[in-house]
Coordinates of C-alpha atoms and ligand atoms in Angstrom, one line a residue:
M67 CA -202.9 251.5 -8.4
S68 CA -202.8 248.8 -5.7
S69 CA -201.2 249.6 -2.4
T70 CA -198.4 247.0 -2.9
H71 CA -197.5 248.9 -6.1
Q72 CA -197.4 252.2 -4.3
A73 CA -195.2 250.8 -1.5
A74 CA -192.7 249.3 -3.9
V75 CA -192.5 251.8 -6.7
G76 CA -192.9 255.0 -4.7
H77 CA -195.8 257.3 -4.4
D78 CA -194.5 259.5 -7.1
A79 CA -194.6 257.0 -10.0
P80 CA -195.4 259.2 -12.9
T81 CA -197.5 256.6 -14.7
K82 CA -200.6 254.5 -14.3
N83 CA -199.4 251.9 -16.7
A84 CA -200.3 248.7 -14.8
D85 CA -197.8 246.4 -16.6
L86 CA -195.0 248.8 -16.1
L87 CA -195.8 249.3 -12.4
S88 CA -196.1 245.7 -11.6
W89 CA -192.9 244.9 -13.5
V90 CA -191.0 247.6 -11.6
T91 CA -192.5 246.3 -8.4
R92 CA -191.3 242.7 -9.1
C93 CA -187.8 243.9 -10.1
A94 CA -187.6 246.1 -7.0
R95 CA -188.6 243.2 -4.8
M96 CA -185.8 241.1 -6.2
T97 CA -183.0 243.7 -6.2
Q98 CA -184.1 245.5 -3.0
P99 CA -182.9 249.0 -3.7
D100 CA -183.1 251.6 -0.9
R101 CA -184.8 254.1 -3.2
I102 CA -186.6 254.2 -6.6
V103 CA -186.3 257.2 -8.8
W104 CA -188.3 257.7 -11.9
C105 CA -186.3 259.6 -14.5
D106 CA -188.1 262.4 -16.4
G107 CA -185.3 263.5 -18.7
S108 CA -185.4 267.1 -17.5
E109 CA -182.5 269.5 -17.3
A110 CA -183.0 269.8 -13.5
E111 CA -182.6 266.0 -13.2
K112 CA -179.5 266.0 -15.4
K113 CA -178.0 268.7 -13.1
R114 CA -178.9 266.8 -9.9
L115 CA -177.5 263.5 -11.1
T116 CA -174.4 265.0 -12.6
E117 CA -173.6 266.7 -9.3
Q118 CA -174.2 263.4 -7.4
A119 CA -172.0 261.5 -9.8
V120 CA -169.2 264.0 -9.3
K121 CA -169.6 263.7 -5.5
E122 CA -169.4 260.0 -5.7
G123 CA -166.3 260.1 -8.0
I124 CA -168.2 258.5 -10.9
L125 CA -167.7 261.5 -13.1
I126 CA -164.6 263.8 -13.0
P127 CA -165.4 267.4 -14.1
L128 CA -163.2 268.5 -17.0
N129 CA -161.9 272.0 -17.6
Q130 CA -165.3 273.8 -18.0
E131 CA -163.8 276.6 -20.0
K132 CA -162.2 274.3 -22.5
R133 CA -165.0 271.7 -22.5
P134 CA -168.2 273.1 -21.1
G135 CA -170.5 270.4 -19.8
C136 CA -167.9 267.6 -20.3
Y137 CA -167.0 264.9 -17.8
L138 CA -164.6 262.0 -17.6
H139 CA -165.6 258.6 -16.4
R140 CA -163.0 255.9 -15.6
S141 CA -164.4 252.5 -15.7
N142 CA -163.2 249.4 -13.8
P143 CA -160.1 248.4 -15.8
N144 CA -161.5 245.0 -16.4
D145 CA -164.7 246.4 -17.9
V146 CA -163.8 248.3 -21.0
A147 CA -165.5 246.6 -24.0
R148 CA -168.4 244.3 -24.9
V149 CA -168.0 240.8 -23.6
E150 CA -169.2 238.6 -26.4
H151 CA -168.5 235.4 -24.6
L152 CA -170.8 236.4 -21.8
T153 CA -173.6 237.6 -24.0
F154 CA -176.5 235.2 -24.5
I155 CA -179.6 234.7 -26.6
C156 CA -182.1 232.9 -24.4
T157 CA -184.7 231.3 -26.7
P158 CA -186.7 228.2 -25.7
N159 CA -185.0 226.3 -28.5
K160 CA -181.2 226.3 -28.8
T161 CA -181.4 226.1 -32.6
D162 CA -183.3 229.4 -32.7
A163 CA -180.3 231.3 -31.4
G164 CA -178.1 229.6 -34.0
P165 CA -174.5 228.6 -34.0
T166 CA -173.0 232.1 -33.9
N167 CA -174.6 233.1 -30.6
N168 CA -174.2 231.8 -27.1
W169 CA -177.4 230.3 -25.9
M170 CA -178.9 229.8 -22.4
D171 CA -182.3 228.2 -21.6
P172 CA -184.6 231.1 -20.6
E173 CA -185.6 229.4 -17.3
Q174 CA -182.1 228.6 -16.4
A175 CA -181.0 232.2 -17.3
Y176 CA -183.8 233.8 -15.2
T177 CA -182.9 231.6 -12.3
K178 CA -179.1 232.1 -12.6
L179 CA -179.3 235.8 -13.0
G180 CA -182.1 236.0 -10.5
L181 CA -179.7 234.8 -7.8
L182 CA -177.2 237.5 -8.8
F183 CA -179.9 240.3 -8.9
D184 CA -181.2 239.1 -5.6
G185 CA -180.5 242.0 -3.2
S186 CA -177.9 243.5 -5.7
M187 CA -179.3 247.0 -5.3
K188 CA -179.2 247.0 -1.5
G189 CA -178.0 250.4 -0.4
R190 CA -178.4 251.7 -3.9
T191 CA -180.9 253.6 -5.9
L192 CA -182.9 252.0 -8.7
Y193 CA -183.5 254.4 -11.5
V194 CA -186.4 253.8 -13.8
V195 CA -185.4 255.0 -17.3
P196 CA -188.2 255.2 -19.9
Y197 CA -186.8 255.8 -23.4
A198 CA -187.8 255.8 -27.0
M199 CA -185.7 254.3 -29.8
G200 CA -186.5 256.4 -32.8
P201 CA -188.2 259.8 -33.3
L202 CA -191.1 260.2 -30.9
G203 CA -194.4 259.0 -32.3
G204 CA -192.8 257.5 -35.4
P205 CA -194.1 254.2 -36.9
S206 CA -190.8 252.5 -36.4
T207 CA -190.2 253.8 -32.9
K208 CA -190.0 251.4 -30.0
I209 CA -190.3 252.1 -26.3
G210 CA -188.0 250.5 -23.7
V211 CA -187.7 251.0 -20.0
E212 CA -184.3 250.3 -18.3
L213 CA -184.1 249.7 -14.6
T214 CA -180.5 250.4 -13.5
D215 CA -178.5 251.1 -10.4
S216 CA -175.9 253.1 -12.3
I217 CA -176.0 256.9 -12.6
Y218 CA -173.5 256.7 -15.4
V219 CA -176.0 254.6 -17.3
V220 CA -178.8 257.1 -16.7
L221 CA -176.7 260.0 -17.9
N222 CA -175.6 258.1 -21.0
M223 CA -179.1 256.9 -21.8
R224 CA -180.2 260.5 -21.6
I225 CA -177.8 261.4 -24.4
M226 CA -178.2 258.2 -26.5
T227 CA -182.0 258.0 -26.5
R228 CA -185.1 260.2 -26.2
M229 CA -185.4 259.6 -22.5
G230 CA -187.9 260.4 -19.8
K231 CA -191.4 261.8 -19.8
P232 CA -191.9 262.0 -23.6
A233 CA -191.2 258.3 -23.9
L234 CA -193.5 257.5 -21.0
D235 CA -196.2 259.6 -22.6
M236 CA -195.7 257.7 -25.9
L237 CA -196.0 254.4 -24.1
G238 CA -199.3 255.4 -22.3
D239 CA -201.1 252.3 -21.1
S240 CA -199.5 249.9 -23.6
E241 CA -197.8 246.7 -22.4
D242 CA -195.6 246.9 -25.6
F243 CA -192.3 247.9 -24.2
N244 CA -188.9 246.4 -23.8
R245 CA -188.1 245.4 -20.2
G246 CA -184.5 246.0 -19.4
L247 CA -182.9 245.3 -16.0
H248 CA -179.3 246.2 -15.3
S249 CA -177.2 246.1 -12.2
T250 CA -173.5 246.8 -12.1
G251 CA -173.2 244.2 -9.3
D252 CA -169.7 244.2 -8.0
V253 CA -168.1 244.4 -11.5
N254 CA -166.6 240.9 -11.1
P255 CA -165.6 239.6 -14.6
D256 CA -166.6 236.1 -13.5
R257 CA -170.1 237.2 -12.7
R258 CA -171.1 239.1 -15.8
Y259 CA -174.0 238.2 -18.0
I260 CA -175.9 240.0 -20.8
C261 CA -179.0 237.9 -21.5
H262 CA -181.6 238.6 -24.1
F263 CA -185.1 237.0 -24.0
P264 CA -186.5 237.8 -27.4
Q265 CA -189.8 236.1 -26.8
D266 CA -190.4 238.2 -23.7
N267 CA -188.9 241.4 -25.1
T268 CA -186.7 241.4 -22.1
I269 CA -183.0 242.0 -21.4
W270 CA -181.1 241.3 -18.2
S271 CA -177.6 242.6 -17.9
F272 CA -175.6 242.0 -14.8
G273 CA -172.1 242.8 -13.6
S274 CA -170.8 245.3 -16.2
G275 CA -170.8 249.1 -16.5
Y276 CA -169.5 249.2 -20.1
G277 CA -171.7 251.0 -22.8
G278 CA -172.4 248.2 -25.2
N279 CA -173.2 245.9 -22.3
V280 CA -175.4 248.2 -20.3
L281 CA -176.9 251.0 -22.4
L282 CA -179.7 248.5 -23.2
G283 CA -181.4 250.6 -25.9
K284 CA -178.3 250.3 -28.1
K285 CA -176.9 246.8 -29.0
C286 CA -179.3 244.8 -26.8
L287 CA -182.6 246.3 -27.9
A288 CA -181.9 248.1 -31.2
L289 CA -179.9 245.2 -32.6
R290 CA -180.3 241.9 -30.9
I291 CA -184.0 242.2 -29.9
G292 CA -184.6 244.5 -32.8
S293 CA -183.3 242.0 -35.4
Y294 CA -185.6 239.4 -33.9
L295 CA -188.6 241.7 -34.0
G296 CA -187.6 242.8 -37.5
R297 CA -187.9 239.3 -38.8
E298 CA -191.3 238.8 -37.1
E299 CA -192.6 242.1 -38.4
G300 CA -190.9 242.3 -41.8
W301 CA -188.2 244.9 -41.4
L302 CA -184.5 245.1 -40.8
A303 CA -182.5 246.2 -37.7
E304 CA -178.9 246.7 -38.9
H305 CA -175.5 247.7 -37.6
M306 CA -175.4 250.6 -40.1
L307 CA -174.7 254.3 -40.3
I308 CA -177.0 256.4 -42.4
L309 CA -175.9 259.4 -44.3
G310 CA -177.3 261.8 -46.9
V311 CA -175.0 263.0 -49.7
T312 CA -176.0 266.1 -51.6
D313 CA -174.5 266.9 -55.0
P314 CA -173.9 270.4 -56.3
K315 CA -177.3 270.3 -58.1
G316 CA -179.0 269.8 -54.8
Q317 CA -180.0 266.1 -55.2
T318 CA -179.7 264.1 -51.9
T319 CA -179.0 260.4 -52.0
Y320 CA -179.3 258.4 -48.8
V321 CA -176.9 255.6 -48.1
A322 CA -176.8 253.0 -45.3
A323 CA -173.4 251.3 -44.5
A324 CA -172.5 248.4 -42.3
F325 CA -169.0 248.2 -40.8
P326 CA -167.9 246.2 -37.8
S327 CA -167.3 248.1 -34.5
A328 CA -164.4 250.5 -34.6
C329 CA -164.0 250.4 -38.4
G330 CA -164.9 254.0 -39.1
K331 CA -168.7 254.2 -39.2
T332 CA -168.8 257.5 -37.3
N333 CA -166.0 258.9 -39.5
F334 CA -167.8 258.0 -42.7
A335 CA -171.2 259.3 -41.4
M336 CA -169.7 262.7 -40.5
M337 CA -167.3 263.0 -43.5
I338 CA -166.4 266.4 -44.8
P339 CA -165.8 266.2 -48.6
P340 CA -162.3 267.3 -49.7
K341 CA -161.8 270.7 -51.3
S342 CA -162.1 269.3 -54.8
Y343 CA -165.7 268.4 -54.0
Q344 CA -167.0 272.0 -53.9
G345 CA -170.8 272.1 -53.6
W346 CA -171.0 268.5 -52.2
K347 CA -172.3 267.9 -48.7
V348 CA -172.5 264.9 -46.4
E349 CA -175.0 264.9 -43.6
T350 CA -175.4 262.4 -40.7
V351 CA -178.7 260.6 -40.0
G352 CA -177.0 258.0 -37.8
D353 CA -173.6 256.6 -37.0
D354 CA -174.2 253.1 -35.7
I355 CA -177.7 251.6 -36.1
A356 CA -180.4 251.7 -38.8
W357 CA -183.9 250.4 -38.6
M358 CA -185.3 250.0 -42.1
R359 CA -188.8 249.2 -43.3
V360 CA -190.6 249.3 -46.6
G361 CA -192.5 252.6 -47.1
P362 CA -195.9 253.0 -48.9
D363 CA -194.0 253.8 -52.1
G364 CA -192.1 250.5 -52.0
R365 CA -188.8 252.1 -51.1
L366 CA -186.7 251.1 -48.1
Y367 CA -186.9 253.8 -45.4
A368 CA -184.3 254.1 -42.6
I369 CA -184.4 255.7 -39.2
N370 CA -181.7 256.1 -36.7
P371 CA -183.2 254.8 -33.4
E372 CA -180.5 256.7 -31.4
A373 CA -180.2 260.3 -30.4
G374 CA -176.5 260.4 -29.6
Y375 CA -173.2 258.9 -30.6
F376 CA -171.1 256.5 -28.6
G377 CA -168.0 256.8 -30.6
V378 CA -164.4 255.5 -30.4
V379 CA -162.1 258.3 -29.3
P380 CA -158.5 257.3 -30.3
G381 CA -157.6 258.4 -33.8
T382 CA -160.2 261.2 -33.8
N383 CA -158.7 264.6 -34.8
T384 CA -159.4 267.6 -37.0
K385 CA -158.1 265.7 -40.1
T386 CA -159.9 262.3 -39.6
N387 CA -163.2 263.7 -38.3
P388 CA -163.5 267.5 -37.8
N389 CA -167.3 267.1 -37.2
A390 CA -166.7 264.7 -34.4
M391 CA -164.2 267.1 -32.9
A392 CA -166.9 269.8 -32.9
T393 CA -169.4 267.4 -31.6
I394 CA -167.4 266.5 -28.5
A395 CA -166.4 270.1 -27.7
K396 CA -169.3 270.4 -25.2
D397 CA -171.8 268.4 -23.2
T398 CA -170.0 265.1 -23.7
L399 CA -169.2 262.2 -21.4
F400 CA -165.7 260.8 -22.0
T401 CA -165.0 257.2 -20.9
N402 CA -161.4 255.9 -20.3
V403 CA -159.5 258.7 -22.1
A404 CA -156.4 260.4 -20.6
M405 CA -156.5 263.8 -18.8
T406 CA -154.1 266.7 -19.2
A407 CA -152.6 268.8 -16.4
D408 CA -155.2 271.6 -17.1
G409 CA -158.2 269.3 -17.0
D410 CA -158.7 268.6 -20.7
V411 CA -158.9 265.2 -22.3
W412 CA -156.2 263.5 -24.4
W413 CA -156.0 260.4 -26.5
E414 CA -153.6 258.7 -29.0
G415 CA -154.1 260.4 -32.4
K416 CA -155.4 263.7 -31.1
D417 CA -154.1 266.9 -32.9
G418 CA -151.0 268.6 -31.6
E419 CA -148.0 267.7 -29.6
V420 CA -148.1 264.7 -27.2
P421 CA -148.1 266.3 -23.7
E422 CA -145.1 265.7 -21.5
E423 CA -147.3 264.5 -18.7
L424 CA -150.8 263.1 -18.4
V425 CA -153.0 261.1 -16.1
D426 CA -153.8 257.9 -18.0
W427 CA -157.2 256.3 -18.4
Q428 CA -156.7 254.4 -15.2
G429 CA -155.8 257.5 -13.2
R430 CA -152.1 256.8 -13.1
P431 CA -149.3 259.3 -13.9
W432 CA -148.1 258.9 -17.5
K433 CA -145.0 260.4 -19.1
K434 CA -144.4 261.1 -22.9
G435 CA -142.6 258.1 -24.4
C436 CA -144.3 255.6 -22.0
P437 CA -145.0 252.4 -24.1
E438 CA -148.5 252.0 -22.6
K439 CA -151.4 253.8 -24.2
A440 CA -152.6 256.8 -22.2
A441 CA -156.2 256.4 -23.4
H442 CA -157.7 253.0 -23.7
P443 CA -158.0 251.9 -27.4
N444 CA -161.7 251.5 -26.9
S445 CA -162.2 254.7 -25.0
R446 CA -165.5 256.4 -26.0
F447 CA -167.3 259.6 -26.2
T448 CA -171.0 259.9 -25.6
A449 CA -172.3 263.1 -27.3
P450 CA -175.8 264.3 -28.3
M451 CA -176.4 264.2 -32.1
T452 CA -177.6 267.8 -31.9
N453 CA -173.9 268.8 -31.4
N454 CA -173.0 267.5 -34.8
P455 CA -172.5 270.4 -37.3
A456 CA -173.3 267.9 -40.1
L457 CA -176.6 266.6 -38.5
S458 CA -179.1 265.8 -41.3
P459 CA -182.4 267.8 -41.0
K460 CA -184.0 264.4 -41.5
A461 CA -182.4 262.8 -38.3
N462 CA -185.6 263.5 -36.4
D463 CA -188.0 262.6 -39.2
P464 CA -190.3 259.8 -37.9
Q465 CA -190.7 258.5 -41.5
G466 CA -187.0 258.2 -42.0
V467 CA -185.1 258.6 -45.3
P468 CA -185.3 256.5 -48.5
I469 CA -182.2 254.4 -48.9
S470 CA -180.7 254.2 -52.5
A471 CA -177.5 252.4 -51.7
I472 CA -176.3 249.9 -49.1
I473 CA -172.6 249.5 -48.4
F474 CA -170.9 246.6 -46.7
G475 CA -167.3 247.2 -45.5
G476 CA -164.8 245.3 -43.4
R477 CA -161.3 245.9 -42.3
R478 CA -159.1 243.8 -44.5
S479 CA -155.4 244.3 -45.2
N480 CA -155.7 242.2 -48.4
T481 CA -158.1 240.2 -50.6
V482 CA -161.1 242.5 -50.7
P483 CA -161.2 245.3 -53.3
L484 CA -161.5 249.0 -52.5
V485 CA -165.0 249.1 -53.9
L486 CA -167.3 247.0 -56.0
Q487 CA -171.0 246.9 -56.9
A488 CA -173.0 243.7 -56.6
F489 CA -174.6 242.4 -59.7
N490 CA -178.1 242.3 -58.0
W491 CA -179.7 242.1 -54.6
T492 CA -179.0 238.4 -54.0
H493 CA -175.4 238.9 -55.0
G494 CA -175.3 241.9 -52.6
V495 CA -176.7 239.8 -49.8
F496 CA -173.9 237.3 -50.6
L497 CA -171.3 240.1 -50.3
G498 CA -172.8 241.1 -47.0
A499 CA -173.0 237.5 -45.8
T500 CA -169.3 236.8 -46.6
M501 CA -168.0 239.9 -45.0
G502 CA -164.9 239.3 -42.9
S503 CA -163.0 241.8 -40.7
E504 CA -159.9 242.0 -38.6
T505 CA -161.0 242.3 -35.0
T506 CA -160.7 245.5 -33.0
A507 CA -160.6 246.7 -29.4
A508 CA -164.4 247.1 -29.3
A509 CA -164.8 243.6 -27.9
T510 CA -162.6 241.8 -25.5
G511 CA -160.3 239.3 -27.1
K512 CA -157.4 239.2 -29.6
V513 CA -157.1 242.2 -32.0
G514 CA -156.3 241.9 -35.7
V515 CA -157.5 238.4 -36.6
V516 CA -159.9 238.0 -39.5
R517 CA -163.2 236.7 -38.5
R518 CA -166.4 236.2 -40.5
D519 CA -168.7 239.0 -39.6
P520 CA -171.8 238.8 -41.8
M521 CA -173.2 242.3 -42.4
A522 CA -171.2 243.4 -39.3
M523 CA -173.9 241.7 -37.3
L524 CA -172.0 238.7 -35.9
P525 CA -172.2 240.0 -32.3
F526 CA -175.6 241.6 -32.7
C527 CA -177.9 239.2 -34.5
G528 CA -180.6 238.0 -32.0
Y529 CA -181.5 234.8 -33.8
H530 CA -180.1 232.1 -36.2
M531 CA -177.7 233.7 -38.6
G532 CA -179.0 231.4 -41.4
D533 CA -182.6 232.7 -40.9
Y534 CA -181.2 236.2 -40.8
L535 CA -179.6 235.9 -44.2
Q536 CA -182.8 234.3 -45.5
H537 CA -184.7 237.3 -44.2
W538 CA -182.5 239.6 -46.1
L539 CA -183.1 237.6 -49.3
D540 CA -186.8 237.6 -48.7
M541 CA -187.0 241.4 -48.2
Q542 CA -186.4 241.8 -52.0
K543 CA -190.0 240.6 -52.5
S544 CA -191.5 243.5 -50.7
I545 CA -189.1 246.3 -51.8
T546 CA -190.2 247.5 -55.2
H547 CA -187.3 250.0 -55.6
L548 CA -184.3 247.9 -54.4
P549 CA -181.3 249.8 -53.1
K550 CA -178.1 249.0 -55.0
I551 CA -175.6 247.1 -52.9
F552 CA -171.8 247.8 -52.7
Q553 CA -168.8 246.5 -50.9
V554 CA -165.9 248.7 -49.8
N555 CA -162.6 248.1 -48.0
W556 CA -160.7 251.2 -47.0
F557 CA -158.0 249.2 -45.3
R558 CA -156.2 247.3 -48.1
Q559 CA -152.4 247.4 -47.9
D560 CA -149.6 246.9 -50.4
K561 CA -146.9 244.3 -49.9
N562 CA -145.0 246.7 -47.7
G563 CA -147.9 247.2 -45.4
K564 CA -148.8 250.7 -46.7
Y565 CA -152.4 251.6 -47.1
L566 CA -153.5 251.6 -50.8
W567 CA -156.1 254.2 -50.1
P568 CA -156.0 257.4 -47.9
G569 CA -159.5 256.9 -46.4
Y570 CA -161.3 259.4 -44.2
G571 CA -162.5 262.5 -46.2
E572 CA -161.1 261.1 -49.4
N573 CA -163.7 258.3 -49.2
M574 CA -165.9 261.0 -50.8
R575 CA -164.3 260.0 -54.1
V576 CA -165.6 256.4 -53.7
L577 CA -168.9 257.7 -52.4
E578 CA -169.3 259.9 -55.5
W579 CA -168.9 256.8 -57.7
I580 CA -171.5 254.9 -55.7
V581 CA -173.9 257.8 -56.1
N582 CA -173.2 257.9 -59.8
R583 CA -173.9 254.2 -60.1
V584 CA -177.1 254.6 -58.1
H585 CA -178.3 257.2 -60.6
G586 CA -177.0 255.3 -63.6
R587 CA -174.6 258.1 -64.5
V588 CA -171.4 256.0 -65.2
P589 CA -170.8 252.6 -66.9
T590 CA -168.6 250.1 -65.0
Q591 CA -166.1 247.4 -65.6
E592 CA -167.2 243.9 -64.8
T593 CA -164.9 241.7 -62.8
L594 CA -165.2 238.2 -61.4
L595 CA -166.2 239.7 -58.0
G596 CA -168.6 242.4 -59.2
W597 CA -168.6 245.7 -61.0
V598 CA -165.7 248.1 -60.3
P599 CA -164.9 251.6 -61.4
R600 CA -163.2 252.0 -64.8
Q601 CA -159.8 253.7 -64.9
G602 CA -160.4 257.4 -64.2
D603 CA -164.0 257.0 -62.8
I604 CA -162.6 257.5 -59.3
P605 CA -160.5 260.7 -59.5
I606 CA -157.1 260.6 -57.8
Q607 CA -155.9 264.1 -58.6
G608 CA -154.4 265.8 -55.6
L609 CA -153.7 262.5 -53.9
D610 CA -150.2 261.1 -53.4
L611 CA -151.0 258.0 -55.4
P612 CA -149.7 256.4 -58.6
P613 CA -152.0 256.3 -61.6
E614 CA -152.6 252.6 -61.2
A615 CA -153.7 253.0 -57.6
I616 CA -157.4 252.2 -58.1
A617 CA -156.5 249.2 -60.3
E618 CA -154.2 247.9 -57.6
A619 CA -156.7 248.5 -54.8
T620 CA -159.4 246.6 -56.8
S621 CA -157.2 243.8 -58.1
I622 CA -158.0 240.2 -57.5
K623 CA -155.2 237.9 -56.2
A624 CA -155.9 234.2 -56.9
D625 CA -154.0 232.9 -53.8
E626 CA -155.7 235.3 -51.4
W627 CA -159.1 234.2 -52.8
K628 CA -158.2 230.5 -52.3
S629 CA -158.0 231.0 -48.6
E630 CA -160.9 233.4 -48.5
L631 CA -163.2 230.9 -50.1
K632 CA -162.1 228.3 -47.6
S633 CA -162.8 230.6 -44.7
Q634 CA -166.2 231.4 -46.2
E635 CA -166.9 227.7 -46.5
V636 CA -166.2 227.1 -42.8
F637 CA -168.7 229.9 -42.0
F638 CA -171.4 228.5 -44.3
E639 CA -170.9 225.0 -43.0
Q640 CA -171.6 226.3 -39.5
L641 CA -175.0 227.3 -40.7
G642 CA -175.8 223.8 -41.7
T643 CA -179.1 223.3 -43.4
K644 CA -180.0 226.9 -42.7
A645 CA -177.4 228.3 -45.1
P646 CA -179.8 229.8 -47.7
E647 CA -179.9 228.0 -51.1
A648 CA -179.6 231.2 -53.0
L649 CA -176.3 232.1 -51.2
M650 CA -174.9 228.6 -51.8
L651 CA -175.6 229.1 -55.5
Q652 CA -173.8 232.5 -55.4
R653 CA -170.9 230.7 -53.8
K654 CA -170.8 228.1 -56.5
L655 CA -171.0 230.8 -59.2
L656 CA -168.1 232.6 -57.6
I657 CA -166.0 229.5 -57.3
S658 CA -166.6 228.6 -61.0
R659 CA -165.8 232.2 -62.0
L660 CA -162.6 232.2 -60.0
G661 CA -161.8 228.7 -61.3
S662 CA -160.7 227.6 -57.8
Ligands
SAT15 O1 -169.6 249.2 -27.4 S1 -170.7 249.3 -28.3 O2 -171.3 248.0 -28.5 O3 -171.8 250.2 -27.8 C1 -170.2 250.0 -29.8 C2 -169.7 248.9 -30.7 O4 -168.9 248.0 -30.3 O5 -170.2 248.9 -31.8
MN16 MN1 -171.5 249.7 -33.3

């Protein structure tokens, strides 16, 4: 190591990787931290950083008898969700980022953010956080290093990834690692940028402390950069949960499912089958991201690149997600939930009575009946996957799990049926491409408006959306055993605004049908949109539903489809000449079937 390296990165740098050392040196010269700390991921380090975070008021200890190892973090009130309008893909050519991403010229972005990073860590500590996305040593696993001035980020990365020495060991002398630089700056919403440089495998994030903006392994590397690498290298990086469902005979079927943020991926991935499903078991491989590549046997194998869950808290209770409740009982970081008088956490939709008095997510006194929410609608838990009672034994398998079914689901109060199966892969890609969903609190902006969200990747695709859809179509050439593709919508309502389907654990009934279809165990009924269950194939015994419930939830309403087709057209027009031919043909076929 040269003496300049030693001076800048500290004498105790636990690596001889020259690329890593010189990059850390350059970043440190720019940001000018007082100290550089290399994170090893040890228990002692966790203890030390947690104590320091408590001392600095970044973490508030919760009642350690009720929630051992749990802490509360209150973010800046203007920094509570992903900021899509400040998220950029910085490719040399604007067209490579495509019409659905914000674009900035890479040189301009480096210069602009360079000015913000300049001296931004003065008086602060720069933490060097090496991490692995994926099981250590696996063929799909990627290494990243995040430089950050936030203890909160370090402690979250420690839960969400395989962080520290093992990741550094896996990297060795290689220059193949993602370079992530993050500074919270002064958390000024006007000076906040999340910039991705796919060509340089680099991410610069400035001015935010919110998870999706700053835990750089997650949306930035595992999805935006990941999807770019996936296209180059012939695999898929997707916004999907992965679960294994085991039937009473012991056969396990693995399913990957894409839903937009805050639409129930975590609930579905941790589902407990209802009592009538004795002998069935659902196990979680992942709750948010899937990396899928073709295995030697021609099947599509998925890994979860993450090691923890960054889940939405409100609405979580022992009915909607008992496994999540168990998962967050210990060693969990809560962000922006409310606090009870005895130092426990509270949120809208938690079990039990609403407490008379709380401290709300901003630290203000809150009284029962107050019209404002006590917990922020996008409040989150960060919990290790090992806390999950339903964790799949395959969650750490470097080879991943073979996927037999892919599900696309949006939040739609009308139009889209409860469930349908695509006629084939190309039709399935069309179903994914034409996904729409009502917006949620996971991103800043208006909630509840339908937006096109192809494969739930709109905010996460790191290149041109048209090329992305073409990549999906092309994948069928290399997968010899194609997963079957399905579409679901748990959120359809009747004309009085009542949900047509109970959701949560009862989704097992739909999942069983999907598994039966995968294994060719039940015939179906063909409709204009795809194959749907025949009357009786999805059992509704024990549910408070009329006999025609499934028929209504899968019905096709001509007027709704008129506006749906129009909205899809606007989306495809945006893709211009990059809208894949095969999908345009699917669109024509659908229009002629519907006669609109
Ligand atoms: O906030 S995150 O981007 O990490 C989660 C999500 O919105 O899906
Ligand atoms: Mn997500």
